[in-house]
Coordinates of C-alpha atoms in Angstrom, one line a residue:
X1 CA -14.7 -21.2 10.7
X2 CA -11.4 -23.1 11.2
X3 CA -9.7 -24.3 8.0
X4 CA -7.3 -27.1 8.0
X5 CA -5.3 -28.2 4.5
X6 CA -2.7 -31.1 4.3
X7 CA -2.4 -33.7 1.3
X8 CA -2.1 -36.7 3.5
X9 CA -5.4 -38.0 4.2
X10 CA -5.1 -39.6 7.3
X11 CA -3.2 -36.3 8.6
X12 CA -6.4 -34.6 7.1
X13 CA -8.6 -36.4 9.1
X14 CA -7.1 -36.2 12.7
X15 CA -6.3 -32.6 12.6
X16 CA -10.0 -32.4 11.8
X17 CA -11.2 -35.1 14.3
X18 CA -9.0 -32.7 16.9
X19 CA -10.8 -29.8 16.1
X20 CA -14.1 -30.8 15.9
X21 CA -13.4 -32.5 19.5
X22 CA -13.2 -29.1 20.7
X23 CA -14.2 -26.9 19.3
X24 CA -17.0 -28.4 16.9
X25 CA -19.6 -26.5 19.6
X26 CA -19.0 -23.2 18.4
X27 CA -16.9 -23.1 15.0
X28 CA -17.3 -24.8 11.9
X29 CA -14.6 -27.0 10.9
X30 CA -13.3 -26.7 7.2
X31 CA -11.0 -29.7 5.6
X32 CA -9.0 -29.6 2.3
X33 CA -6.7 -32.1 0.7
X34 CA -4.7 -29.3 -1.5
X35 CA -3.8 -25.7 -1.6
X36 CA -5.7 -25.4 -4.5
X37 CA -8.9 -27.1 -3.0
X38 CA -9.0 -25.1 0.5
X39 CA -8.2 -21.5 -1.7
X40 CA -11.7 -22.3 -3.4
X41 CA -13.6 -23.7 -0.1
X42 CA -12.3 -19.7 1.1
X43 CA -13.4 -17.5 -2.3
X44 CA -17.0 -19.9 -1.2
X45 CA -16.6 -18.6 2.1
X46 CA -16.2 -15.0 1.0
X47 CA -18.8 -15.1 -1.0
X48 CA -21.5 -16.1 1.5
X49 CA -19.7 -13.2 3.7
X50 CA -18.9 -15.6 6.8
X51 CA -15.4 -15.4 8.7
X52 CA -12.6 -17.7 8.9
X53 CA -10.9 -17.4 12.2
X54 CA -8.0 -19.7 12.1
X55 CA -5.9 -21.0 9.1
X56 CA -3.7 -24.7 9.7
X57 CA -1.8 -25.2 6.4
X58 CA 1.1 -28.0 6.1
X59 CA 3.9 -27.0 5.2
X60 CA 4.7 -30.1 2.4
X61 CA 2.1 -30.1 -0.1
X62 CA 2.7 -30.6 -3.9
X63 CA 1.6 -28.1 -6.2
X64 CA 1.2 -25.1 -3.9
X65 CA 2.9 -25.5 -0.2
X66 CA 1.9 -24.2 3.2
X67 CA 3.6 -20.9 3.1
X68 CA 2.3 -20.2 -0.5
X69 CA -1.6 -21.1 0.6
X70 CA -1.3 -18.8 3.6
X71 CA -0.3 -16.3 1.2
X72 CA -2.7 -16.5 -0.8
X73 CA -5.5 -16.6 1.8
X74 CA -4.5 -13.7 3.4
X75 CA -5.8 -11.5 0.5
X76 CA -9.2 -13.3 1.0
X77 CA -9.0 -13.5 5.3
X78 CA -6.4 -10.9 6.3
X79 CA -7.6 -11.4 10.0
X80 CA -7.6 -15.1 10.3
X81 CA -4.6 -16.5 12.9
X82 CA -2.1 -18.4 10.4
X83 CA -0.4 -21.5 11.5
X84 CA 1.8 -24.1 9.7
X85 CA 2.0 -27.7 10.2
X86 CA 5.7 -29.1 10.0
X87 CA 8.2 -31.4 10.0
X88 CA 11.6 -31.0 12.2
X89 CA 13.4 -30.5 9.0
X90 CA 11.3 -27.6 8.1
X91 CA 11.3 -25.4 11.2
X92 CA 13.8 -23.0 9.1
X93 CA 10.9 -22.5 6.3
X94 CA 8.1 -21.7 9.5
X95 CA 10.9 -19.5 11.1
X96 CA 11.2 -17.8 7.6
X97 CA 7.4 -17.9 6.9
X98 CA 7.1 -15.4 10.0
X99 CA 8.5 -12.8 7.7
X100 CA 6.3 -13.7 4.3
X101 CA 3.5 -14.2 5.5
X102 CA 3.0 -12.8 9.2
X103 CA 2.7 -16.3 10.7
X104 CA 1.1 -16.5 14.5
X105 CA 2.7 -20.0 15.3
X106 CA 4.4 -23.1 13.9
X107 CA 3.3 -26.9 15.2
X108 CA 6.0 -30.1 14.7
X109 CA 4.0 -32.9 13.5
X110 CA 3.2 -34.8 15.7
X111 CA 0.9 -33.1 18.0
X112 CA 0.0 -35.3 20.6
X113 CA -1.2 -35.1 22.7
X114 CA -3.4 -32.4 21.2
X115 CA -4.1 -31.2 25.2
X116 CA -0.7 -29.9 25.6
X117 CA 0.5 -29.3 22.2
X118 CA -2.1 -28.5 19.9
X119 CA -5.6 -27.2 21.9
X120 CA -3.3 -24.1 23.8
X121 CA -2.1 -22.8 21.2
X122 CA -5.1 -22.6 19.3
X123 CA -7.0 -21.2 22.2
X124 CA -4.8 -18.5 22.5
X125 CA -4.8 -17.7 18.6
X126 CA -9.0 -17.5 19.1
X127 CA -9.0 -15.3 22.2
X128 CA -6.9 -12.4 20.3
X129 CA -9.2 -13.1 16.8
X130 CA -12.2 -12.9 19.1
X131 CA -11.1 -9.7 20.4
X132 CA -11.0 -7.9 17.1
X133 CA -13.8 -6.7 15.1
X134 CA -14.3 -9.0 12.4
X135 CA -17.7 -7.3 10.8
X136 CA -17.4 -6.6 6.8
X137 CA -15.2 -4.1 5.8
X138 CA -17.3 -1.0 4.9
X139 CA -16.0 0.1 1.2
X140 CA -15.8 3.4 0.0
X141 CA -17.5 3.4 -3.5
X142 CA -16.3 4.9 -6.7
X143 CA -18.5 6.1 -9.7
X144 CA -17.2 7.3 -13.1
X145 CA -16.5 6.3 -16.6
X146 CA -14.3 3.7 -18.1
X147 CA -11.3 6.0 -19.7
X148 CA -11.6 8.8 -17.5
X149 CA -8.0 10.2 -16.3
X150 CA -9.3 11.5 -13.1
X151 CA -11.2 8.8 -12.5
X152 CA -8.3 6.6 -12.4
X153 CA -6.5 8.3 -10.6
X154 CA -8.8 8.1 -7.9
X155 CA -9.2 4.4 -7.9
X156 CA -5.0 4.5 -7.6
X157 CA -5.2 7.2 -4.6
X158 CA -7.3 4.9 -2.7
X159 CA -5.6 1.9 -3.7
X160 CA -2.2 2.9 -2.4
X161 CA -3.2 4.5 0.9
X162 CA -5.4 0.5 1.4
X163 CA -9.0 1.8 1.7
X164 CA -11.0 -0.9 0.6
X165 CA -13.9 0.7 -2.8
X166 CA -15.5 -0.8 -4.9
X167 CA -15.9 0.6 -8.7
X168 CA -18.5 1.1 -10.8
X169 CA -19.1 2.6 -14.3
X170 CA -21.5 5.3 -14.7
X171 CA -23.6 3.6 -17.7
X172 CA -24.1 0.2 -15.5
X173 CA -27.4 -0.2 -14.0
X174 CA -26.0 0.0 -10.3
X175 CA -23.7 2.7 -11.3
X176 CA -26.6 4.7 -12.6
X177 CA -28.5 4.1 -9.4
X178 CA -25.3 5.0 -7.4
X179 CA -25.4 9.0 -8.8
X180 CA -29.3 8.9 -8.7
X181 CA -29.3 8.2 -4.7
X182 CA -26.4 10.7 -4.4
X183 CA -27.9 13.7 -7.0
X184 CA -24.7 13.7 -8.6
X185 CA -23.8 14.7 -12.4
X186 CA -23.4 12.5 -14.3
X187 CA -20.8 15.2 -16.6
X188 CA -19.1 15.6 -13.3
X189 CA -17.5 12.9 -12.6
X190 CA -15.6 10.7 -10.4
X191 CA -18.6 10.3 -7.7
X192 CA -16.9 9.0 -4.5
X193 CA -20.0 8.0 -1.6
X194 CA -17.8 6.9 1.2
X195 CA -18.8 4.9 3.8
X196 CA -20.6 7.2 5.8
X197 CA -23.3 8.2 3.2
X198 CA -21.3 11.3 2.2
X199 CA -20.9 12.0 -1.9
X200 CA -18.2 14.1 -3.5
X201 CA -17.9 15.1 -6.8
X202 CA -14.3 15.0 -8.4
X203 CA -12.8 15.8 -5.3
X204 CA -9.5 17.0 -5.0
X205 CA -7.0 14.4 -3.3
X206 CA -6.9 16.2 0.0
X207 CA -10.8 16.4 0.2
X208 CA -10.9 12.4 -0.4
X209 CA -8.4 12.0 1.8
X210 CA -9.7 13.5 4.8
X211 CA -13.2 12.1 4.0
X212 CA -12.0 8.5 4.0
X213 CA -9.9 9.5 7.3
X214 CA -6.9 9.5 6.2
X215 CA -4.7 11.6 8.9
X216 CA -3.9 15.2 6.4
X217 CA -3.2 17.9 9.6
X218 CA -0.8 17.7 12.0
X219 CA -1.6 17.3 15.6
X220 CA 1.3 19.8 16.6
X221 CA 3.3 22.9 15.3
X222 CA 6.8 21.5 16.4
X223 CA 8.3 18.4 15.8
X224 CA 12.0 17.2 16.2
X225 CA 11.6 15.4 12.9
X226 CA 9.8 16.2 9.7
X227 CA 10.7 13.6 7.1
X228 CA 9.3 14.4 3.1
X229 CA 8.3 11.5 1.5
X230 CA 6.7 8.3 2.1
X231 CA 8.6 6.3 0.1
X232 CA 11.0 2.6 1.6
X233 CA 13.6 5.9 2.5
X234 CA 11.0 8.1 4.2
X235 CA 9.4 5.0 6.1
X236 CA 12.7 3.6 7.0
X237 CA 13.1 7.2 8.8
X238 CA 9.5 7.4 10.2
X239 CA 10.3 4.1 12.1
X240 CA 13.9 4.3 13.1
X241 CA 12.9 8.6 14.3
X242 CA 9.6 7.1 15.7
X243 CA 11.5 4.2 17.6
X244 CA 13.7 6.6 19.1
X245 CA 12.0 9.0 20.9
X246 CA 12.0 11.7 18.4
X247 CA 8.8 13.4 18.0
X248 CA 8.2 12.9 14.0
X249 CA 5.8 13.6 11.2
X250 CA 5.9 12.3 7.4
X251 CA 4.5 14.2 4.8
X252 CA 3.5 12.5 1.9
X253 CA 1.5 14.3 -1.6
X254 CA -0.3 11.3 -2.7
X255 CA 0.1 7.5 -1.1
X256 CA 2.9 5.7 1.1
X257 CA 5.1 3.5 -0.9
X258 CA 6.9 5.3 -3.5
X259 CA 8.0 3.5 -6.5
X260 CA 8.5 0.8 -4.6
X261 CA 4.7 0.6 -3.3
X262 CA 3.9 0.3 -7.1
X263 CA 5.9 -3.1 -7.5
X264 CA 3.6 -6.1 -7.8
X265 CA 6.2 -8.6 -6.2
X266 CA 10.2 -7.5 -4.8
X267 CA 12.1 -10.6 -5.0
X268 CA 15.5 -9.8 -3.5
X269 CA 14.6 -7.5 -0.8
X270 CA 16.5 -9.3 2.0
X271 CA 14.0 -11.5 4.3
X272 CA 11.6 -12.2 2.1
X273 CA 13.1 -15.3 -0.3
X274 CA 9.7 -15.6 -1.7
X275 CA 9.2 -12.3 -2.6
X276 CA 6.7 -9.7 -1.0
X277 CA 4.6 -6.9 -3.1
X278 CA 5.5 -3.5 -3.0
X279 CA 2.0 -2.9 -1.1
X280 CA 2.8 -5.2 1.4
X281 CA 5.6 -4.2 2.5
X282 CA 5.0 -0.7 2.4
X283 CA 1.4 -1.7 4.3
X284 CA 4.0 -3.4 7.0
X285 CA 6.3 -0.2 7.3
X286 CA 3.5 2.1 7.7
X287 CA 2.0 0.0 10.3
X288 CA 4.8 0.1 12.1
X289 CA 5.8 3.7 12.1
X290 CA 2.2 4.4 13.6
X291 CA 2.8 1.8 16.1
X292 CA 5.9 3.5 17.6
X293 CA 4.4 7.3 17.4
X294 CA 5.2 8.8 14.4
X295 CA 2.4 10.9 12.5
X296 CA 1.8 9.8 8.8
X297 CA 0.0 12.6 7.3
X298 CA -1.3 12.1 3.4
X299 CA -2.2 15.0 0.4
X300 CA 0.6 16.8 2.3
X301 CA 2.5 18.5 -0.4
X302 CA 5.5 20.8 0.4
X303 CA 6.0 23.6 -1.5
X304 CA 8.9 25.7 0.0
X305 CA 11.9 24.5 2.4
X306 CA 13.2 27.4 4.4
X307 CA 15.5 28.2 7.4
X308 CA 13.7 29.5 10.1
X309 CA 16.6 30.7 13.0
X310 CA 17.4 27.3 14.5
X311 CA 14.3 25.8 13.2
X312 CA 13.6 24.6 9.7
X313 CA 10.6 25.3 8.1
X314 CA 8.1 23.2 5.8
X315 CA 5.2 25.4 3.9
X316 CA 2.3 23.5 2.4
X317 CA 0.6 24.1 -0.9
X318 CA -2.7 24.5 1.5
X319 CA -1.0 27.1 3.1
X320 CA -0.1 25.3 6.3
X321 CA 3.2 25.2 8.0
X322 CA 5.6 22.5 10.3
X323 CA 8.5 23.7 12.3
X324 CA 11.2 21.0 13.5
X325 CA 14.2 20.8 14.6
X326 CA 15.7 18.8 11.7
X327 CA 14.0 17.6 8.1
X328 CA 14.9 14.5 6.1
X329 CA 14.2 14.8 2.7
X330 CA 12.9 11.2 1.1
X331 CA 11.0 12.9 -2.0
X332 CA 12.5 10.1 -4.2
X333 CA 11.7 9.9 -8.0
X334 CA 8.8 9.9 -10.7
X335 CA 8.7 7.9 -13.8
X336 CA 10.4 10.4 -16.4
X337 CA 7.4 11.0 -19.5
X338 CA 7.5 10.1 -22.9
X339 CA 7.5 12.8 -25.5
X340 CA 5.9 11.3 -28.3
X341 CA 3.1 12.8 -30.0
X342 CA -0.6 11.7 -28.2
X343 CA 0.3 10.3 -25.1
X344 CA 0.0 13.1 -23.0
X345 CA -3.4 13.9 -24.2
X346 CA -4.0 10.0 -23.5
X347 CA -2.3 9.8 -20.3
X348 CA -4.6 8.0 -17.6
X349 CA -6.8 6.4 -20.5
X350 CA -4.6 3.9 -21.9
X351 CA -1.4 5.5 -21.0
X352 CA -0.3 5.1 -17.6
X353 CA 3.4 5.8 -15.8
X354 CA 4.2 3.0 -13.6
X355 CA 2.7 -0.4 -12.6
X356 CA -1.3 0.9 -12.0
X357 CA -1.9 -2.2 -10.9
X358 CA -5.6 -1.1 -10.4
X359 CA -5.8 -1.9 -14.3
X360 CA -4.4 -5.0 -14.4
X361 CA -7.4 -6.9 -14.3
X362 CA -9.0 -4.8 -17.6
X363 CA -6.1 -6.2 -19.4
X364 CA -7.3 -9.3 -19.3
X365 CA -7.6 -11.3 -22.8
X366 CA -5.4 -7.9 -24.4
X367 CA -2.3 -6.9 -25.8
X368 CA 0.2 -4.7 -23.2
X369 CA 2.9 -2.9 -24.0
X370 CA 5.2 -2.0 -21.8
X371 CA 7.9 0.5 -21.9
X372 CA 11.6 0.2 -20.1
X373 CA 14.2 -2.4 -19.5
X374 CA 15.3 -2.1 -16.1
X375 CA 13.9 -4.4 -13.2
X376 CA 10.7 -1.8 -12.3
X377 CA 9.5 -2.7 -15.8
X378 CA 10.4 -6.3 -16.3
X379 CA 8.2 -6.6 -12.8
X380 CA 5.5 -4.9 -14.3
X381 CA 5.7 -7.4 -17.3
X382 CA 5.7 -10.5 -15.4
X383 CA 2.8 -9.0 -13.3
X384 CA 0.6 -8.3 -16.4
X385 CA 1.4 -11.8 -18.1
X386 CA -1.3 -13.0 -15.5
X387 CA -3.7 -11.0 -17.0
X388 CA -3.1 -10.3 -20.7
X389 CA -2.7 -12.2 -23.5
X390 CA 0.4 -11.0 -24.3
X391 CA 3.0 -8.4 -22.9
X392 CA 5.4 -6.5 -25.3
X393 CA 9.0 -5.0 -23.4
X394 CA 9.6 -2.1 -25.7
X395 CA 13.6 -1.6 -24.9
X396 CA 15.5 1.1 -25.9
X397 CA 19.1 -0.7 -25.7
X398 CA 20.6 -3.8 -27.2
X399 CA 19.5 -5.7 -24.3
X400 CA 18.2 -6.4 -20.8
X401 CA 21.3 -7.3 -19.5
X402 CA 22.4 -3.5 -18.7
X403 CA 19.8 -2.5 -16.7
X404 CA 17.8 -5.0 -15.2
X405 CA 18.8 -8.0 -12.7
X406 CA 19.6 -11.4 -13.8
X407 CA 16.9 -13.7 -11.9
X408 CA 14.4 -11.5 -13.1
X409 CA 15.7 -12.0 -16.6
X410 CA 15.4 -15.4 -16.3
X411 CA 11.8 -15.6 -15.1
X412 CA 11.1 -13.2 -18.1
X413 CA 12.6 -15.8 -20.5
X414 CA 10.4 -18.2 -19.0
X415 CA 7.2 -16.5 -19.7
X416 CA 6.0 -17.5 -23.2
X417 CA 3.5 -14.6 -23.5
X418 CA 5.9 -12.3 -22.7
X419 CA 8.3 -10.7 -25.9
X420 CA 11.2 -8.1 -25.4
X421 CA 11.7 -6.2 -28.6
X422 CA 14.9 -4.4 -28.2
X423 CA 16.4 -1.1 -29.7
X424 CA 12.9 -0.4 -30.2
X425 CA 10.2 3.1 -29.1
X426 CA 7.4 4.6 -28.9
X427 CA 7.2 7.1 -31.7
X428 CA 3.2 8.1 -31.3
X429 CA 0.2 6.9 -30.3
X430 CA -3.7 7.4 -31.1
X431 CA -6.8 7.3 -29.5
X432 CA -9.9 9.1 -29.4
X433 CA -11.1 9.1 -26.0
X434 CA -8.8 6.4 -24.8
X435 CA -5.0 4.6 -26.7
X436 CA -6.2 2.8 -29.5
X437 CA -2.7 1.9 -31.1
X438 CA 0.6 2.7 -31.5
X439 CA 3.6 3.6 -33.9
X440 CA 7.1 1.8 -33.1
X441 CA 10.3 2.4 -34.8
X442 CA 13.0 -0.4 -34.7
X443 CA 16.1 2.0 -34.1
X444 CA 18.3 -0.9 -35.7
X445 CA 16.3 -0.9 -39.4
X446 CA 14.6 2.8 -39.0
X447 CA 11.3 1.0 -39.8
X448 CA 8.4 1.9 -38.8
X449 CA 4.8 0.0 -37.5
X450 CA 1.6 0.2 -36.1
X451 CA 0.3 -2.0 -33.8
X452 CA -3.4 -1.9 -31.7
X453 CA -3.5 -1.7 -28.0
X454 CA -5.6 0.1 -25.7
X455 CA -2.5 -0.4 -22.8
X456 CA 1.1 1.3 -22.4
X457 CA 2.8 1.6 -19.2
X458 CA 5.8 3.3 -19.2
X459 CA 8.8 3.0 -16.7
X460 CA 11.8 5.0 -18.7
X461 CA 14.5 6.3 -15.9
X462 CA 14.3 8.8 -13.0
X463 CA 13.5 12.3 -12.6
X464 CA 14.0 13.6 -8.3
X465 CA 10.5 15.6 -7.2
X466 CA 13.1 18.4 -6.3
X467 CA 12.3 21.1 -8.0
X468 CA 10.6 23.0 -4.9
X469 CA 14.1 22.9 -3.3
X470 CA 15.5 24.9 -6.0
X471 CA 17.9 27.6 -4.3
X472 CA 17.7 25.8 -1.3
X473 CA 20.1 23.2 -1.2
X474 CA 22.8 22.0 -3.6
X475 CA 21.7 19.7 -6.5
X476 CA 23.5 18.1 -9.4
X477 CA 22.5 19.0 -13.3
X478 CA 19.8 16.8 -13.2
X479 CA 18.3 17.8 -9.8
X480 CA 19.4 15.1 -7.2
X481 CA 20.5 16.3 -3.8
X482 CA 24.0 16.7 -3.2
X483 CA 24.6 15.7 0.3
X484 CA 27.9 15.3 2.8
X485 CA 31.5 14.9 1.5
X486 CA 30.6 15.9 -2.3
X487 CA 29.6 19.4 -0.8
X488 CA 33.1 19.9 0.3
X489 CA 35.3 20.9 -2.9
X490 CA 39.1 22.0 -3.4
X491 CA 38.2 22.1 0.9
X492 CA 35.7 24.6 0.7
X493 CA 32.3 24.1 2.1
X494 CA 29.0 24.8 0.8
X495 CA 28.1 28.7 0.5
X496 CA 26.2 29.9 3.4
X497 CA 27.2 27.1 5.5
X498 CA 27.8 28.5 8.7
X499 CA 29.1 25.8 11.0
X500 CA 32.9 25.2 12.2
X501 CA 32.7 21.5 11.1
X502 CA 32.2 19.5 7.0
X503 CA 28.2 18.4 6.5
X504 CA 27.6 15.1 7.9
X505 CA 27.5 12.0 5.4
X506 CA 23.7 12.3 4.5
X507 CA 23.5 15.8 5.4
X508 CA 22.4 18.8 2.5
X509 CA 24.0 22.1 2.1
X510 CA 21.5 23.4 5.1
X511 CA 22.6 22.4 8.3
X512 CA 20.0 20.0 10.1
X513 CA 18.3 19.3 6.6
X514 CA 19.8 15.4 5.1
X515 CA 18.2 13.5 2.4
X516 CA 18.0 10.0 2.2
X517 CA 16.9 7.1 -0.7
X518 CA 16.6 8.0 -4.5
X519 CA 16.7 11.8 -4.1
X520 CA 20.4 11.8 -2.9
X521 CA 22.7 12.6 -5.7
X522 CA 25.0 9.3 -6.6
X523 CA 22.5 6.8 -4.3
X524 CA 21.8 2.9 -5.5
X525 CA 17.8 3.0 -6.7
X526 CA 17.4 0.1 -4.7
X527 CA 14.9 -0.3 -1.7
X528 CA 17.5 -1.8 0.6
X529 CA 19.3 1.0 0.2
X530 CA 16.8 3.2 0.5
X531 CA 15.3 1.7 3.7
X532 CA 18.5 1.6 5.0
X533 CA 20.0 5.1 4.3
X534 CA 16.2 6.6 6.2
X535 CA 17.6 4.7 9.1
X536 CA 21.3 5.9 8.4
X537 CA 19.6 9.8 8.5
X538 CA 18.4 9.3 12.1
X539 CA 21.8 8.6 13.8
X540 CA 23.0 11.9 11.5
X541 CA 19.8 13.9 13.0
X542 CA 20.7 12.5 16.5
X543 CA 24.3 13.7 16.1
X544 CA 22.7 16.9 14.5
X545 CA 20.9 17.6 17.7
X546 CA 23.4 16.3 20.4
X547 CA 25.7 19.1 19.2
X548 CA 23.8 22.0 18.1

């Protein structure tokens, strides 16, 4: 099908009457007067599992506008060639729209004659969405019980790394008929029955990975590039190590992304003005590190760091080992946990660190609390207000102002569902097999209450996933890398450091080992920064190896 959406009738009508003049032999063609009109004519399509091969949106439409459909159809038709119908005026919104929303082309209005302006480009938009593969996706399918930790976790693994499942709970009807088919336990649960056939029961992350083929070896012993961490930092250096001829391999323990992969929408990240979602862009960035070379391997969890003569040395918790020339550390950070009684016995059912935006839609019609007051939080509010019925902040400090950016405050403000209760925790929480309520103390009165909620996600600070490097490389107190000039004190270098010049900016106390993004002792947890000190890492590993 072709779908075309403009608000202006008689525009309507000829882009159609174009379309249908050539190309009414072999495609259907699909006209809406609204964004809102042509996203429903697509959840129809969907439904009755046809494909939509190209997508003409104008750019002015009230209500929802042409970059904002697009948007929103490519969750329904990834594949489907985007193009956007504009004015003169607006050719720097279609330039910008190339960046939001991966447009193929922009057409000025008007198109005549459609011969030489309209039918070319639209033929050569069909010829590369003919010569894809446009069949269903095959999804993976998940069975297991409603407040099951593991099973959550699960659903989040595949989630993150984008392979397409569907979920089912074990006391449905299809669910039921799911573990019947594939002789599974029903006390042993998550089921996973991929898309070959193939069941596994509670599998560990590296057996689901590798069953749902995600890459988890390495194709060689020696690489010129090892960066740790999958994270903005890590893919930043996967594409800039990739893109210059260095032979590199990313190891990442659970999903690409990070933090930042988490995020349901990044607002000032610069290029996007409308914002992008932390699993778009990561999607994006992952994409293109494969596309220039570099090996993205997933379940790869490092374990030890160590100097092997020139060489440095990565062993894996499965026992497996990666010599390179130089190593990039991009481990990042985790969400810090809350001590209070009965959450960690109700982690995963009900109480979740970070966005788990796989649960968003269970909130629906309930009362979320969320936990933190800097900007990965407030996201996570404004995310949730879709869904629930009403999001708590639960903030520590006297106000948001501290800690969390000022637009976002603003949309916050705007949200009437949303309440920010400050100098207020988490004190303890109950549940049988899944959060049923929780006790908050107003630090500014010492009082005490219990509300009911069955939803808590929690964003309080930083810890660095460093511990493994301990008596490796410098940290600080807290366990952040200490990297270039703050090795170098009173003018003496790190111990053990056995070159005649100081570590290079980004470089650790082990020569030919840097660390880039959130890990890095004294770095701004933001993802430009990260991104841009992964990129940053490479010209320090190309000066590294120019003058070893």
């Amino acid at each position: 099908m072709l779908l075309t959406v403009d608000d202006d009738v008689s525009v309507s009508r000829a882009v159609a009457r174009d379309l249908r003049r050539r190309y009414g032999g072999t495609y259907r063609i699909v006209r809406a007067e609204s964004g809102a009109q042509a996203l429903e004519a697509l959840r129809e399509i969907k439904l009755r599992g046809d494909a939509v091969a190209v997508l003409l949106a104008d750019y002015r439409m009230p209500g929802m506008n042409g970059i904002e459909f697009l948007e929103q159809a490519m969750d329904l038709f990834p594949a489907a060639r985007r193009v956007l119908l504009t004015a003169y005026a607006d050719t720097e919104a279609a330039i910008d729209a190339i960046n939001v929303v991966d447009l193929d082309h922009y057409l000025l209005k008007p198109w005549d004659p459609p011969e030489e302006k309209l039918y070319p480009v639209l033929d050569a938009l069909l010829d590369a969405w003919r010569a894809t593969d446009h069949r269903p996706v095959a999804e993976t399918r998940v069975v297991g019980h409603r407040w099951s930790a593991r099973s959550y976790e699960v659903r989040d693994f595949l989630a993150r790394n984008q392979v397409p499942y569907r979920w089912y709970l074990a006391d449905e009807p299809e669910g039921a008929r799911l573990l019947t088919a594939a002789g599974a336990n029903p006390e042993s649960l998550p089921c996973v029955i991929t898309t070959d056939g193939s069941a596994l029961t509670d599998p560990t992350d590296t057996e689901l990975a590798a069953q749902v083929g995600l890459a988890t070896a390495p194709t060689g012993d020696f690489y010129d590039l090892v960066v740790v961490g999958g994270g903005p930092a890590g893919l930043g250096a996967a594409v800039y190590g990739a893109s210059e001829g260095l032979r590199t391999v990313l190891l990442e323990r659970h999903a690409t992304g990070g933090q930042a992969g988490q995020s349901s929408r990044i607002e000032n990240y610069l290029g996007f003005p409308d914002g992008v979602s932390g699993s778009q862009l990561t999607d994006r960035a992952r994409r293109q590190a494969v596309k220039f070379g570099a090996e993205l391997l997933t379940a790869a969890d490092v374990v030890t760091l160590e100097a092997a003569g020139p060489a440095r040395r990565l062993l894996l918790a499965d026992g497996g080992q990666i010599d390179a020339h130089t190593v990039i550390l991009a481990t990042g950070v985790s969400y810090r946990q809350l001590a209070a009684p009965g959450l960690t016995e109700l982690t995963g059912r009900g109480v979740f660190y970070g966005s788990a935006l796989t649960e968003a839609p269970s909130c629906s019609g309930q009362d979320v609390y969320v936990v933190g007051g800097a900007n990965s939080a407030g996201q996570a509010a404004m995310y949730f207000s879709r869904h629930a019925r009403s999001v708590t902040m639960l903030v520590r400090g006297k106000s948001l102002e501290a800690s969390m950016s000022h637009y976002l405050i603003q949309q916050i403000a705007a949200v009437p569902t949303i309440t920010v209760r400050v100098c207020t925790e988490v004190v303890s929480a109950q549940g049988t097999d899944h959060l049923e309520s929780l006790v908050l103390r107003d630090n500014s009165t010492g009082q005490t209450e219990q509300v009911d909620s069955q939803w808590l996600f929690v964003f309080i600070g930083a810890a660095p996933r460093t511990d493994w490097l301990d008596g490796v490389v410098v940290r600080d107190e807290h366990g952040f890398v200490v990297a270039g000039p703050d090795l170098v004190v009173d003018g003496q270098r790190p111990s053990g450091w056995d070159l005649d010049r100081d570590p290079y900016h980004l470089e650790s106390s082990v020569p030919g080992v840097f660390v880039a993004g959130d890990a890095r002792a004294e770095s701004v947890k933001r993802v430009a920064s990260a991104v841009g000190e992964g990129a940053m890492a490479v010209a320090l590993v190309h000066r590294y190896l120019a003058k070893r």
